[in-house]
Short mmCIF file of C-alpha atoms in Angstrom, two decimals:
data_model
loop_
_atom_site.label_atom_id
_atom_site.label_comp_id
_atom_site.label_asym_id
_atom_site.label_seq_id
_atom_site.Cartn_x
_atom_site.Cartn_y
_atom_site.Cartn_z
CA MET F 1 -90.50 -44.52 -82.51
CA ASN F 2 -90.43 -48.02 -81.13
CA LYS F 3 -91.59 -49.27 -77.83
CA THR F 4 -88.85 -50.71 -75.56
CA ILE F 5 -89.01 -53.09 -72.84
CA ILE F 6 -86.73 -53.92 -69.88
CA ILE F 7 -85.80 -57.48 -69.46
CA ASN F 8 -83.72 -59.39 -66.93
CA ILE F 9 -81.58 -62.26 -68.03
CA ASN F 10 -80.27 -64.12 -65.00
CA GLY F 11 -79.38 -61.04 -63.25
CA THR F 12 -78.46 -58.62 -66.21
CA VAL F 13 -80.93 -56.13 -67.17
CA PHE F 14 -81.33 -55.13 -71.08
CA HIS F 15 -83.42 -52.38 -72.83
CA ILE F 16 -85.03 -54.44 -75.88
CA GLU F 17 -87.39 -53.31 -78.44
CA GLU F 18 -90.94 -54.99 -78.14
CA ASP F 19 -90.70 -56.90 -81.48
CA ALA F 20 -87.08 -58.14 -80.69
CA TYR F 21 -88.59 -59.17 -77.32
CA GLU F 22 -91.50 -61.27 -78.75
CA THR F 23 -88.86 -62.94 -81.15
CA LEU F 24 -86.44 -63.83 -78.19
CA LYS F 25 -89.54 -65.14 -76.13
CA THR F 26 -90.61 -67.41 -78.74
CA TYR F 27 -86.96 -68.70 -79.34
CA MET F 28 -86.47 -69.44 -75.45
CA THR F 29 -89.84 -71.12 -75.24
CA ASP F 30 -88.95 -73.62 -77.95
CA VAL F 31 -85.43 -74.09 -76.37
CA LYS F 32 -87.43 -74.69 -72.91
CA ARG F 33 -89.81 -77.18 -74.56
CA HIS F 34 -87.24 -79.05 -76.29
CA PHE F 35 -85.17 -79.64 -73.37
CA LEU F 36 -88.20 -80.07 -71.01
CA ASN F 37 -87.32 -84.00 -70.69
CA SER F 38 -83.88 -83.56 -70.14
CA ALA F 39 -82.23 -84.76 -67.10
CA ASP F 40 -81.68 -81.30 -65.87
CA SER F 41 -83.50 -79.07 -68.15
CA LEU F 42 -83.31 -75.99 -65.74
CA GLU F 43 -79.42 -75.97 -65.85
CA ILE F 44 -79.01 -76.26 -69.47
CA THR F 45 -81.36 -73.41 -70.19
CA THR F 46 -79.85 -71.33 -67.70
CA ASP F 47 -76.55 -71.74 -69.34
CA ILE F 48 -78.06 -70.85 -72.70
CA GLU F 49 -79.73 -67.72 -71.22
CA ASN F 50 -76.24 -66.66 -69.68
CA ARG F 51 -74.74 -67.10 -73.25
CA ILE F 52 -77.36 -65.13 -74.85
CA ALA F 53 -76.73 -62.49 -72.12
CA GLU F 54 -73.02 -62.48 -72.93
CA MET F 55 -73.71 -62.08 -76.43
CA PHE F 56 -76.30 -59.07 -75.79
CA THR F 57 -73.47 -57.40 -73.82
CA ASP F 58 -70.76 -57.81 -76.59
CA ILE F 59 -73.25 -56.42 -79.13
CA LEU F 60 -74.05 -53.40 -77.21
CA ALA F 61 -70.49 -52.36 -76.24
CA ARG F 62 -69.39 -53.16 -80.03
CA GLU F 63 -71.86 -51.22 -81.48
CA ASN F 64 -71.99 -48.55 -78.75
CA LYS F 65 -75.73 -48.61 -78.40
CA GLN F 66 -78.09 -49.22 -75.56
CA VAL F 67 -81.21 -51.02 -77.06
CA ILE F 68 -81.26 -54.64 -78.36
CA VAL F 69 -83.20 -54.59 -81.70
CA GLU F 70 -84.79 -57.51 -83.52
CA GLN F 71 -81.87 -57.80 -85.79
CA ASP F 72 -79.64 -58.36 -82.81
CA VAL F 73 -82.02 -61.05 -81.87
CA ARG F 74 -81.97 -62.90 -85.03
CA LEU F 75 -78.22 -62.87 -85.25
CA ILE F 76 -77.95 -64.41 -82.03
CA ILE F 77 -80.60 -67.07 -82.95
CA GLU F 78 -78.62 -67.65 -86.00
CA GLN F 79 -75.38 -68.33 -84.18
CA MET F 80 -77.09 -70.30 -81.39
CA GLY F 81 -79.03 -72.21 -83.89
CA THR F 82 -82.74 -72.68 -83.99
CA VAL F 83 -84.81 -75.60 -82.42
CA GLU F 84 -85.92 -76.99 -85.65
CA ASP F 85 -82.48 -77.09 -87.13
CA PHE F 86 -81.24 -78.86 -84.06
CA GLU F 87 -84.31 -81.35 -84.30
CA HIS F 88 -83.68 -82.10 -87.76
CA ALA F 89 -79.92 -82.96 -87.41
CA GLU F 90 -80.95 -85.22 -84.36
CA GLU F 91 -83.28 -87.21 -86.78
CA GLU F 92 -80.75 -87.61 -89.56
CA THR F 93 -78.20 -88.94 -87.02
CA SER F 94 -80.56 -91.46 -85.58
CA SER F 95 -81.85 -92.49 -89.04
CA THR F 96 -78.19 -93.68 -90.36
CA HIS F 97 -75.89 -96.00 -89.25
CA ASN F 98 -72.99 -94.03 -90.23
CA ASN F 99 -70.62 -92.37 -87.73
CA TYR F 100 -72.16 -89.01 -88.11
CA THR F 101 -70.65 -86.31 -86.03
CA TYR F 102 -71.99 -82.89 -85.86
CA ASN F 103 -69.45 -80.15 -86.57
CA ASN F 104 -68.78 -79.02 -82.96
CA SER F 105 -65.27 -77.31 -83.16
CA ALA F 106 -64.51 -73.60 -82.81
CA THR F 107 -61.63 -71.28 -81.86
CA ARG F 108 -60.27 -72.06 -78.30
CA ALA F 109 -60.11 -69.44 -75.72
CA LEU F 110 -57.46 -69.29 -72.78
CA PHE F 111 -58.94 -70.03 -69.36
CA ARG F 112 -57.82 -71.78 -66.32
CA ASP F 113 -59.37 -75.07 -66.03
CA PRO F 114 -61.17 -75.26 -62.68
CA ASP F 115 -62.14 -79.20 -63.20
CA ASP F 116 -58.66 -80.48 -64.00
CA HIS F 117 -56.11 -78.74 -61.52
CA LEU F 118 -53.45 -79.34 -59.05
CA LEU F 119 -53.10 -75.64 -57.79
CA GLY F 120 -54.63 -73.03 -60.17
CA GLY F 121 -55.59 -74.93 -63.29
CA VAL F 122 -53.05 -73.10 -65.42
CA CYS F 123 -51.29 -76.12 -66.84
CA ALA F 124 -54.67 -77.85 -67.94
CA GLY F 125 -55.89 -74.58 -69.46
CA LEU F 126 -52.87 -74.35 -71.46
CA ALA F 127 -53.07 -77.86 -72.45
CA ASN F 128 -56.55 -77.47 -73.78
CA TYR F 129 -55.71 -74.06 -75.78
CA PHE F 130 -52.84 -75.96 -77.60
CA ASP F 131 -54.81 -79.14 -77.60
CA ILE F 132 -52.04 -81.43 -76.11
CA GLN F 133 -52.09 -83.62 -72.87
CA THR F 134 -51.63 -81.85 -69.55
CA ILE F 135 -48.94 -84.01 -68.31
CA TRP F 136 -46.42 -82.41 -70.75
CA VAL F 137 -47.19 -79.03 -69.76
CA ARG F 138 -46.85 -79.81 -66.18
CA LEU F 139 -43.55 -81.82 -66.83
CA ALA F 140 -42.21 -78.51 -68.42
CA PHE F 141 -43.10 -76.22 -65.52
CA ALA F 142 -41.64 -78.80 -63.16
CA LEU F 143 -38.29 -78.99 -65.06
CA SER F 144 -38.24 -75.06 -65.64
CA ALA F 145 -38.62 -74.69 -61.79
CA ALA F 146 -35.17 -76.10 -61.41
CA PHE F 147 -33.54 -72.97 -63.19
CA PHE F 148 -33.53 -70.51 -60.76
CA GLY F 149 -37.38 -70.66 -60.03
CA THR F 150 -38.41 -69.55 -63.54
CA GLY F 151 -41.21 -72.15 -63.59
CA VAL F 152 -42.76 -70.96 -60.39
CA LEU F 153 -42.59 -67.33 -61.14
CA LEU F 154 -43.93 -67.91 -64.83
CA TYR F 155 -46.95 -70.03 -63.21
CA ALA F 156 -47.75 -67.25 -60.74
CA ILE F 157 -47.81 -64.65 -63.52
CA LEU F 158 -50.20 -66.69 -65.59
CA TRP F 159 -52.32 -67.59 -62.70
CA ILE F 160 -52.99 -64.03 -61.98
CA ILE F 161 -53.54 -62.92 -65.70
CA ILE F 162 -55.51 -65.93 -67.15
CA PRO F 163 -59.15 -65.85 -66.14
CA ARG F 164 -60.92 -68.86 -64.60
CA ALA F 165 -63.47 -70.80 -66.40
CA ILE F 166 -66.56 -70.13 -64.42
CA THR F 167 -69.52 -70.81 -66.61
CA ARG F 168 -70.39 -73.58 -69.04
CA ALA F 169 -69.74 -71.35 -71.97
CA ASP F 170 -66.29 -70.53 -70.69
CA ARG F 171 -65.40 -74.24 -70.23
CA MET F 172 -66.90 -75.04 -73.81
CA ALA F 173 -64.75 -72.13 -75.26
CA MET F 174 -61.65 -73.34 -73.38
CA LYS F 175 -62.14 -76.89 -75.08
CA GLY F 176 -62.97 -75.33 -78.49
CA GLU F 177 -66.61 -76.40 -78.51
CA LYS F 178 -69.13 -74.43 -80.44
CA LEU F 179 -71.30 -72.16 -78.24
CA ASN F 180 -74.83 -73.32 -79.84
CA LEU F 181 -77.78 -75.55 -78.75
CA GLN F 182 -75.83 -78.70 -80.12
CA GLY F 183 -72.84 -77.60 -78.34
CA PHE F 184 -74.82 -77.22 -75.03
CA LYS F 185 -76.45 -80.35 -75.31
CA ASN F 186 -73.06 -82.21 -76.10
CA ASN F 187 -71.49 -80.71 -73.36
CA PHE F 188 -74.18 -81.43 -70.59
CA GLU F 189 -74.33 -85.10 -71.86
CA GLU F 190 -70.58 -85.43 -71.48
CA GLU F 191 -70.87 -84.06 -67.93
CA LEU F 192 -73.66 -86.48 -67.10
CA SER F 193 -71.50 -89.17 -68.69
CA ALA F 194 -68.44 -88.33 -66.33
CA VAL F 195 -70.86 -88.03 -63.34
CA ARG F 196 -71.83 -91.89 -64.04
CA ASN F 197 -68.40 -92.97 -64.35
CA HIS F 198 -67.58 -91.09 -60.92
CA LEU F 199 -70.55 -92.66 -59.43
CA THR F 200 -69.23 -96.24 -60.46
CA ASN F 201 -65.98 -95.69 -58.96
CA LEU F 202 -66.96 -93.56 -56.10
CA GLN F 203 -64.39 -95.17 -53.59
CA GLU F 204 -61.32 -94.39 -56.05
CA GLU F 205 -62.64 -90.83 -56.67
CA ALA F 206 -63.39 -89.75 -53.16
CA LYS F 207 -60.29 -87.34 -53.09
CA PRO F 208 -59.68 -86.43 -56.81
CA LEU F 209 -57.07 -84.01 -55.97
CA VAL F 210 -54.91 -86.36 -54.15
CA TYR F 211 -55.43 -88.97 -57.12
CA LYS F 212 -54.51 -86.48 -59.59
CA PHE F 213 -51.48 -85.44 -57.69
CA ARG F 214 -50.34 -88.89 -57.35
CA ASP F 215 -50.94 -89.39 -60.89
CA PHE F 216 -48.88 -86.44 -61.99
CA ILE F 217 -46.14 -87.54 -59.50
CA ASN F 218 -45.91 -90.96 -61.05
CA GLU F 219 -45.72 -89.76 -64.55
CA PHE F 220 -43.39 -87.24 -63.74
CA PHE F 221 -40.81 -89.67 -62.16
CA PHE F 222 -41.32 -92.06 -64.93
CA HIS F 223 -40.52 -89.69 -67.52
CA LEU F 224 -37.56 -88.30 -65.37
CA GLY F 225 -36.24 -91.78 -64.78
CA LYS F 226 -36.24 -92.48 -68.78
CA PHE F 227 -34.35 -89.12 -69.08
CA ILE F 228 -31.69 -90.12 -66.34
CA ARG F 229 -31.32 -93.53 -67.69
CA GLY F 230 -30.28 -91.76 -71.13
CA ALA F 231 -28.56 -88.56 -71.23
CA GLY F 232 -28.81 -88.20 -67.41
CA LYS F 233 -26.20 -90.89 -67.08
CA ILE F 234 -23.46 -88.83 -68.72
CA PHE F 235 -24.16 -86.20 -66.39
CA ILE F 236 -23.92 -88.12 -63.47
CA LYS F 237 -20.74 -89.53 -64.39
CA ILE F 238 -19.34 -86.04 -64.99
CA LEU F 239 -20.71 -84.77 -61.62
CA GLY F 240 -19.02 -87.91 -60.00
CA ILE F 241 -15.72 -87.31 -61.50
CA MET F 242 -15.71 -83.82 -60.11
CA ILE F 243 -16.50 -85.06 -56.81
CA LEU F 244 -13.74 -87.54 -56.85
CA LEU F 245 -11.18 -84.63 -58.12
CA ALA F 246 -12.64 -82.52 -55.12
CA CYS F 247 -11.93 -85.10 -52.61
CA LEU F 248 -8.77 -85.95 -53.67
CA GLY F 249 -7.79 -82.37 -53.50
CA PHE F 250 -9.00 -81.86 -50.17
CA ALA F 251 -7.21 -85.16 -48.90
CA ILE F 252 -4.07 -83.77 -50.21
CA PHE F 253 -4.54 -80.51 -48.39
CA LEU F 254 -5.43 -82.28 -45.06
CA VAL F 255 -2.21 -84.27 -45.20
CA VAL F 256 -0.13 -81.05 -45.98
CA CYS F 257 -1.74 -79.17 -43.26
CA LEU F 258 -1.10 -82.29 -40.70
CA GLY F 259 2.62 -82.17 -41.82
CA LEU F 260 3.06 -78.54 -41.22
CA ALA F 261 1.33 -78.70 -37.96
CA THR F 262 3.54 -81.45 -36.47
CA VAL F 263 6.80 -80.16 -38.02
CA TRP F 264 6.44 -76.46 -38.43
CA GLY F 265 4.07 -75.58 -35.70
CA ASP F 266 6.46 -76.15 -32.69
CA SER F 267 8.91 -73.62 -34.20
CA HIS F 268 5.95 -71.02 -34.78
CA THR F 269 4.01 -71.06 -31.49
CA HIS F 270 3.52 -67.16 -32.10
CA MET F 271 0.98 -67.73 -34.88
CA PHE F 272 -2.68 -68.69 -34.50
CA PRO F 273 -3.92 -71.46 -34.08
CA PHE F 274 -0.24 -72.87 -32.88
CA SER F 275 -0.25 -70.13 -30.18
CA VAL F 276 -3.29 -71.64 -28.41
CA MET F 277 -1.98 -75.16 -28.34
CA LEU F 278 -0.33 -76.50 -25.17
CA ASN F 279 3.00 -78.48 -26.01
CA GLU F 280 1.79 -81.52 -24.01
CA TYR F 281 -1.24 -82.12 -26.17
CA ALA F 282 -0.88 -80.12 -29.49
CA ASN F 283 -0.03 -83.07 -31.55
CA ARG F 284 -3.20 -84.95 -30.18
CA ILE F 285 -5.39 -82.23 -31.54
CA TYR F 286 -3.72 -82.18 -34.97
CA VAL F 287 -3.91 -85.77 -35.60
CA SER F 288 -7.57 -86.02 -34.14
CA GLY F 289 -8.61 -83.21 -36.35
CA PHE F 290 -6.91 -84.60 -39.37
CA ILE F 291 -8.61 -88.11 -38.71
CA ALA F 292 -12.08 -86.38 -37.98
CA ALA F 293 -11.94 -84.42 -41.26
CA PHE F 294 -10.23 -87.30 -43.62
CA ILE F 295 -12.61 -90.07 -42.87
CA PRO F 296 -15.96 -88.40 -44.21
CA VAL F 297 -13.71 -87.39 -47.52
CA LEU F 298 -12.68 -90.89 -47.73
CA ALA F 299 -16.38 -92.10 -47.29
CA ILE F 300 -17.64 -89.64 -50.03
CA PHE F 301 -14.78 -90.76 -52.40
CA LEU F 302 -15.65 -94.58 -51.80
CA LEU F 303 -19.33 -93.95 -52.18
CA THR F 304 -18.95 -91.98 -55.54
CA ILE F 305 -16.62 -94.57 -57.07
CA LYS F 306 -19.22 -97.23 -56.13
CA ALA F 307 -22.03 -95.15 -57.69
CA ILE F 308 -20.15 -94.33 -60.89
CA PHE F 309 -18.12 -97.74 -61.58
CA ASN F 310 -20.78 -100.10 -59.71
CA THR F 311 -17.72 -101.48 -57.64
CA ARG F 312 -18.06 -103.71 -54.39
CA THR F 313 -18.67 -101.98 -51.08
CA ILE F 314 -16.29 -101.94 -48.52
CA ASP F 315 -16.61 -104.97 -46.02
CA LYS F 316 -18.85 -104.11 -43.06
CA SER F 317 -16.20 -105.10 -40.48
CA ILE F 318 -13.63 -102.67 -41.93
CA ALA F 319 -16.42 -100.07 -42.12
CA SER F 320 -17.10 -100.43 -38.56
CA VAL F 321 -13.42 -99.98 -37.49
CA ILE F 322 -13.26 -96.80 -39.44
CA PHE F 323 -16.35 -95.41 -38.01
CA VAL F 324 -15.20 -96.36 -34.65
CA ALA F 325 -11.98 -94.44 -35.28
CA TRP F 326 -13.95 -91.25 -36.59
CA LEU F 327 -15.92 -91.35 -33.44
CA PHE F 328 -12.87 -91.76 -31.02
CA ALA F 329 -10.93 -88.70 -33.25
CA VAL F 330 -14.14 -86.53 -32.87
CA GLY F 331 -14.12 -87.31 -29.18
CA VAL F 332 -10.52 -86.36 -28.70
CA LEU F 333 -11.09 -83.16 -30.55
CA VAL F 334 -13.87 -82.16 -28.69
CA PHE F 335 -12.23 -82.96 -25.35
CA TYR F 336 -8.92 -81.12 -25.92
CA GLY F 337 -11.13 -78.30 -27.81
CA SER F 338 -13.11 -77.84 -24.56
CA LYS F 339 -9.92 -77.90 -22.46
CA ILE F 340 -8.76 -75.02 -24.60
CA ALA F 341 -11.89 -73.01 -24.42
CA ALA F 342 -11.75 -73.41 -20.59
CA GLY F 343 -8.48 -71.75 -20.55
CA PHE F 344 -10.21 -68.44 -21.52
CA ARG F 345 -13.21 -68.41 -18.84
CA SER F 346 -11.57 -65.97 -16.14
CA SER F 347 -9.40 -62.69 -16.57
CA ALA F 348 -6.82 -61.07 -14.42
CA SER F 349 -4.55 -57.97 -14.53
CA PHE F 350 -2.01 -56.06 -12.70
CA ASN F 351 0.10 -52.87 -12.74
CA GLN F 352 3.45 -51.73 -12.32
CA THR F 353 4.89 -48.17 -12.65
CA VAL F 354 8.21 -47.07 -14.53
CA THR F 355 9.68 -43.88 -13.45
CA ILE F 356 10.75 -41.80 -16.30
CA ALA F 357 13.85 -39.62 -15.86
CA PRO F 358 12.97 -35.82 -16.55
CA THR F 359 14.67 -33.67 -19.36
CA PRO F 360 15.74 -30.05 -19.06
CA LYS F 361 13.10 -28.69 -21.34
CA ASN F 362 10.39 -31.37 -20.72
CA THR F 363 10.84 -32.60 -24.56
CA TYR F 364 10.68 -36.32 -25.45
CA TYR F 365 11.10 -38.29 -28.44
CA LEU F 366 8.95 -41.15 -28.48
CA LYS F 367 10.02 -44.03 -30.97
CA LEU F 368 9.31 -47.60 -31.80
CA ASN F 369 12.15 -50.01 -30.66
CA ASP F 370 13.76 -51.62 -33.61
CA VAL F 371 16.27 -53.81 -31.66
CA LYS F 372 15.65 -57.55 -31.63
CA TYR F 373 15.90 -59.07 -28.02
CA PHE F 374 16.77 -62.64 -27.70
CA SER F 375 16.14 -65.01 -24.76
CA HIS F 376 19.05 -66.87 -23.31
CA ASP F 377 18.30 -70.07 -25.23
CA ASP F 378 18.15 -68.26 -28.47
CA SER F 379 21.52 -66.45 -27.67
CA VAL F 380 23.23 -69.83 -27.14
CA ARG F 381 21.65 -71.23 -30.13
CA LEU F 382 22.63 -68.51 -32.54
CA ASP F 383 26.17 -68.09 -30.60
CA MET F 384 25.39 -64.39 -30.48
CA LYS F 385 29.03 -63.77 -28.99
CA SER F 386 30.90 -65.07 -31.84
CA HIS F 387 28.59 -64.33 -34.76
CA PHE F 388 27.14 -61.21 -33.97
CA GLN F 389 29.71 -59.43 -31.69
CA ASN F 390 29.34 -55.49 -31.85
CA MET F 391 26.19 -55.83 -33.98
CA VAL F 392 22.51 -54.79 -33.37
CA VAL F 393 19.82 -57.30 -34.91
CA THR F 394 16.75 -55.35 -35.97
CA ASP F 395 13.18 -56.55 -35.21
CA GLU F 396 11.80 -57.33 -38.55
CA ASN F 397 8.24 -57.76 -36.98
CA ASN F 398 7.96 -61.67 -37.77
CA ASP F 399 7.09 -62.87 -34.34
CA PHE F 400 4.64 -60.26 -33.07
CA GLU F 401 1.26 -61.06 -31.57
CA PRO F 402 -1.02 -58.35 -33.33
CA ASP F 403 -3.27 -56.02 -30.99
CA ASN F 404 -1.66 -56.72 -27.72
CA LEU F 405 -0.28 -53.42 -27.14
CA SER F 406 -1.88 -49.96 -26.85
CA ILE F 407 -0.42 -46.83 -25.61
CA LYS F 408 -2.30 -43.85 -24.03
CA ILE F 409 -0.83 -40.53 -23.16
CA GLU F 410 -2.51 -38.55 -20.46
CA LYS F 411 -1.69 -35.40 -18.24
CA SER F 412 0.06 -36.20 -15.11
CA ASP F 413 -1.06 -34.32 -11.63
CA VAL F 414 2.90 -34.13 -10.55
CA SER F 415 6.06 -32.77 -12.54
CA GLN F 416 7.52 -36.32 -12.50
CA PRO F 417 6.68 -38.38 -15.82
CA VAL F 418 5.87 -41.87 -15.25
CA LEU F 419 4.67 -45.09 -17.18
CA ILE F 420 2.21 -47.15 -16.01
CA GLU F 421 2.27 -50.62 -17.43
CA THR F 422 -1.01 -52.79 -17.16
CA PHE F 423 -0.73 -56.40 -18.00
CA HIS F 424 -3.96 -58.48 -19.02
CA ALA F 425 -4.44 -62.11 -19.63
CA LYS F 426 -7.08 -64.93 -19.32
CA GLY F 427 -7.19 -68.29 -17.94
CA SER F 428 -9.18 -71.25 -16.47
CA HIS F 429 -9.42 -69.30 -13.05
CA TYR F 430 -8.25 -66.26 -11.69
CA ASP F 431 -4.83 -67.46 -10.44
CA ASP F 432 -4.11 -69.12 -13.91
CA ALA F 433 -5.12 -65.76 -15.66
CA LEU F 434 -2.95 -63.86 -13.08
CA LEU F 435 0.25 -66.22 -13.82
CA ASN F 436 -0.43 -65.99 -17.45
CA ALA F 437 -0.18 -62.24 -17.32
CA ARG F 438 2.93 -62.31 -15.37
CA ASN F 439 4.59 -64.93 -17.62
CA THR F 440 5.13 -62.17 -20.04
CA ARG F 441 7.93 -59.69 -20.74
CA TYR F 442 7.79 -55.98 -22.28
CA ILE F 443 10.67 -53.94 -22.96
CA PHE F 444 10.72 -50.25 -22.56
CA VAL F 445 13.91 -48.49 -22.89
CA GLN F 446 14.72 -44.65 -22.18
CA GLN F 447 18.10 -43.17 -23.55
CA ASP F 448 18.09 -39.41 -22.18
CA SER F 449 15.18 -37.87 -24.00
CA ILE F 450 14.50 -40.71 -26.34
CA LEU F 451 11.55 -43.12 -25.07
CA LYS F 452 11.69 -46.42 -27.04
CA PHE F 453 8.47 -48.63 -26.96
CA ASP F 454 8.68 -52.30 -27.99
CA ARG F 455 6.10 -53.16 -30.64
CA TYR F 456 4.49 -56.10 -28.90
CA LEU F 457 4.31 -58.11 -25.54
CA GLN F 458 6.44 -61.11 -25.47
CA ARG F 459 5.31 -64.46 -23.84
CA MET F 460 7.91 -66.52 -22.19
CA PRO F 461 9.30 -69.53 -23.97
CA GLY F 462 6.80 -72.63 -23.83
CA GLU F 463 3.92 -70.32 -22.71
CA SER F 464 0.58 -70.71 -24.75
CA TRP F 465 -1.45 -67.73 -25.86
CA HIS F 466 -4.00 -66.56 -23.50
CA ASP F 467 -5.06 -63.30 -24.75
CA GLN F 468 -2.10 -61.59 -23.13
CA GLU F 469 -2.17 -57.82 -23.80
CA ILE F 470 -0.32 -54.62 -22.35
CA GLU F 471 -1.70 -51.22 -21.75
CA LEU F 472 0.73 -48.53 -21.32
CA THR F 473 -0.43 -45.25 -19.82
CA LEU F 474 2.53 -42.60 -20.36
CA LYS F 475 1.47 -39.67 -17.60
CA MET F 476 3.35 -36.32 -18.69
CA PRO F 477 3.38 -32.91 -16.90
CA LEU F 478 1.91 -29.73 -18.12
CA ASN F 479 3.50 -28.04 -21.00
CA SER F 480 5.74 -31.19 -22.05
CA THR F 481 6.67 -31.50 -25.44
CA LEU F 482 6.39 -34.92 -27.19
CA ILE F 483 7.63 -35.56 -30.64
CA ILE F 484 6.22 -38.90 -31.77
CA ASP F 485 7.31 -41.31 -34.44
CA GLU F 486 4.73 -42.12 -37.00
CA ARG F 487 5.55 -45.80 -36.68
CA LEU F 488 3.97 -45.41 -33.44
CA ASN F 489 0.57 -44.34 -34.66
CA GLU F 490 -0.94 -47.69 -34.97
CA PHE F 491 -0.46 -48.29 -31.10
CA LEU F 492 -1.57 -44.68 -29.82
CA ARG F 493 -5.09 -44.34 -28.37
CA ASN F 494 -7.44 -41.73 -26.96
CA GLY F 495 -7.59 -39.76 -30.24
CA ILE F 496 -3.82 -39.13 -30.57
CA ASN F 497 -3.05 -39.37 -34.39
CA VAL F 498 0.47 -38.49 -35.82
CA ARG F 499 -0.84 -38.58 -39.32
CA GLU F 500 -3.50 -35.91 -38.78
CA CYS F 501 -1.29 -33.78 -37.11
CA LYS F 502 1.33 -33.63 -40.01
CA GLU F 503 -1.55 -33.04 -42.37
CA SER F 504 -2.42 -29.97 -40.13
CA ASN F 505 1.13 -28.56 -40.34
CA LYS F 506 1.28 -29.19 -44.29
CA LYS F 507 4.28 -31.90 -43.65
CA PRO F 508 2.83 -35.23 -44.94
CA ASP F 509 6.51 -36.45 -45.66
CA ALA F 510 7.71 -35.94 -42.17
CA THR F 511 8.57 -38.81 -39.96
CA SER F 512 7.27 -37.54 -36.77
CA ALA F 513 4.81 -34.84 -35.30
CA THR F 514 5.03 -32.73 -32.35
CA PHE F 515 2.57 -32.43 -29.47
CA ILE F 516 2.17 -30.22 -26.36
CA MET F 517 0.45 -31.52 -22.93
CA THR F 518 -2.27 -29.00 -22.28
CA VAL F 519 -4.79 -28.85 -19.48
CA ASN F 520 -7.00 -30.57 -21.91
CA GLY F 521 -4.66 -33.37 -22.73
CA LEU F 522 -2.18 -33.84 -25.43
CA GLU F 523 -2.60 -31.77 -28.63
CA CYS F 524 -0.98 -31.31 -31.85
CA LYS F 525 1.25 -28.42 -31.92
CA ILE F 526 0.45 -26.47 -35.11
CA ASP F 527 2.73 -23.93 -36.73
CA THR F 528 1.22 -20.76 -37.89
CA LEU F 529 2.47 -18.17 -40.26
CA VAL F 530 2.03 -14.17 -39.32
CA THR F 531 2.31 -12.20 -42.42
CA PRO F 532 3.16 -8.28 -41.64
CA VAL F 533 0.90 -5.49 -43.13
CA ILE F 534 2.43 -3.99 -46.43
CA LYS F 535 2.31 -0.47 -47.03
CA PRO F 536 1.29 0.64 -50.47
CA ASP F 537 4.55 2.86 -51.03
CA SER F 538 6.81 0.28 -49.85
CA ALA F 539 9.57 -0.61 -52.39
CA LYS F 540 10.12 -3.88 -50.85
CA VAL F 541 7.81 -6.82 -50.17
CA ALA F 542 8.40 -8.38 -46.41
CA LYS F 543 8.60 -12.09 -46.28
CA PRO F 544 6.52 -13.71 -43.97
CA ALA F 545 7.90 -14.89 -40.59
CA LYS F 546 7.47 -18.40 -38.94
CA VAL F 547 6.57 -18.42 -35.61
CA LYS F 548 6.23 -21.37 -33.59
#
């Protein structure tokens, strides 16, 4: 049974046997006496004590015990080195004129360097671990950051998992220095030497982080410049050729668009954006838009040629004229664009009622009108009387303006069915919007029980598009029967769906569906099957009767 003592080494408590304590006490007394005359003996002895505490902790954890014995102390002294061995090595070094170097290399440990860092010291720590220059590690991270941020993500992960070198022992292990008395002394002297150098250059080292960052940027761009001057030139030329081809293709596209707009646009005023242009300044918009888009493409093309082939720049006077032309084109485009936008500031609408002739059984067939109606000018131009006499030209839906027709079917309060046509349009002011709504035409035809609806609201020839719309409200009396063509389905509103009604009646191939006007509005007429009860002794099986 041995006596144990509780000791405290720089904040860490250990249980140690009395013999081991005496050995450790003698060793530390010799160490403090040896470094008594050093520049900062307290700091170096404190670092040595911290290292001894770390080694004690490792021994207790490795051997799973709680008390430090004399053998453990002697093992640590052997690893750290005795003062006598240390003094003997110093005497041999001072007595010879050879360049004697104490073997101070050991296995390196990976830490983040707190003394040489731009952010977290990861690059400097990796450089110390692999014994290379820090600039190469930083350059590798900077280049990898360009590949989808890989370098940034890897740096952040390493910043988290790599510990920071806090103590002197950590910094010595990071640089591969032996953790013994000689190592601590050499490391401390290196720090003193660095401090003296910093003091002699105090003005230059006032902001070390700024200067380190500056040096890193200088070195980075120096090496990057060498790369660009070599293999980078090929990449730049390939990129420049791609830009030239793109500019050439876009310029051809602009020329084609200008030709189509000036030649083809006048005959296709029903199509956007031609439908918005007024005839008196449509060509001005096309030309100014072409110039406003073409000149920047031309400028990029010329600058790329100069950068790749080192050609002469364009004359300043010519460049000034081109720039003024571009500004003028942009001004024209903005001016007429604002005039077009001003034509949609106000809204107006009006109604007109069309009386529908009643039928004997209040049954109506709603169909889409396929007849193509021509204006007087179109009839004269096509010579309709000579070429299409006794013929009906069908509407192939080439000239329609989408989404300008909606049909609602509601219950009427009287027995007379009516059709209410509501015309909507926009303009620069109310009167203008009202005239735009009036300068339209919608064709509705009743042929006995057949109600034919044109597929779109037509603008008068020469009129520009101002969001003209028509809303048809068909008011039918109670118990009216409506057989609606499926092609009208896309124009129907307030929940009426021909396709769903066909599915409900198990007739997906039918071309129409039947609806009944009820007190709750128009509802799909569902055909039901009634199957009579069959007696067990019946010789024949009755067929189901279809009842409407």
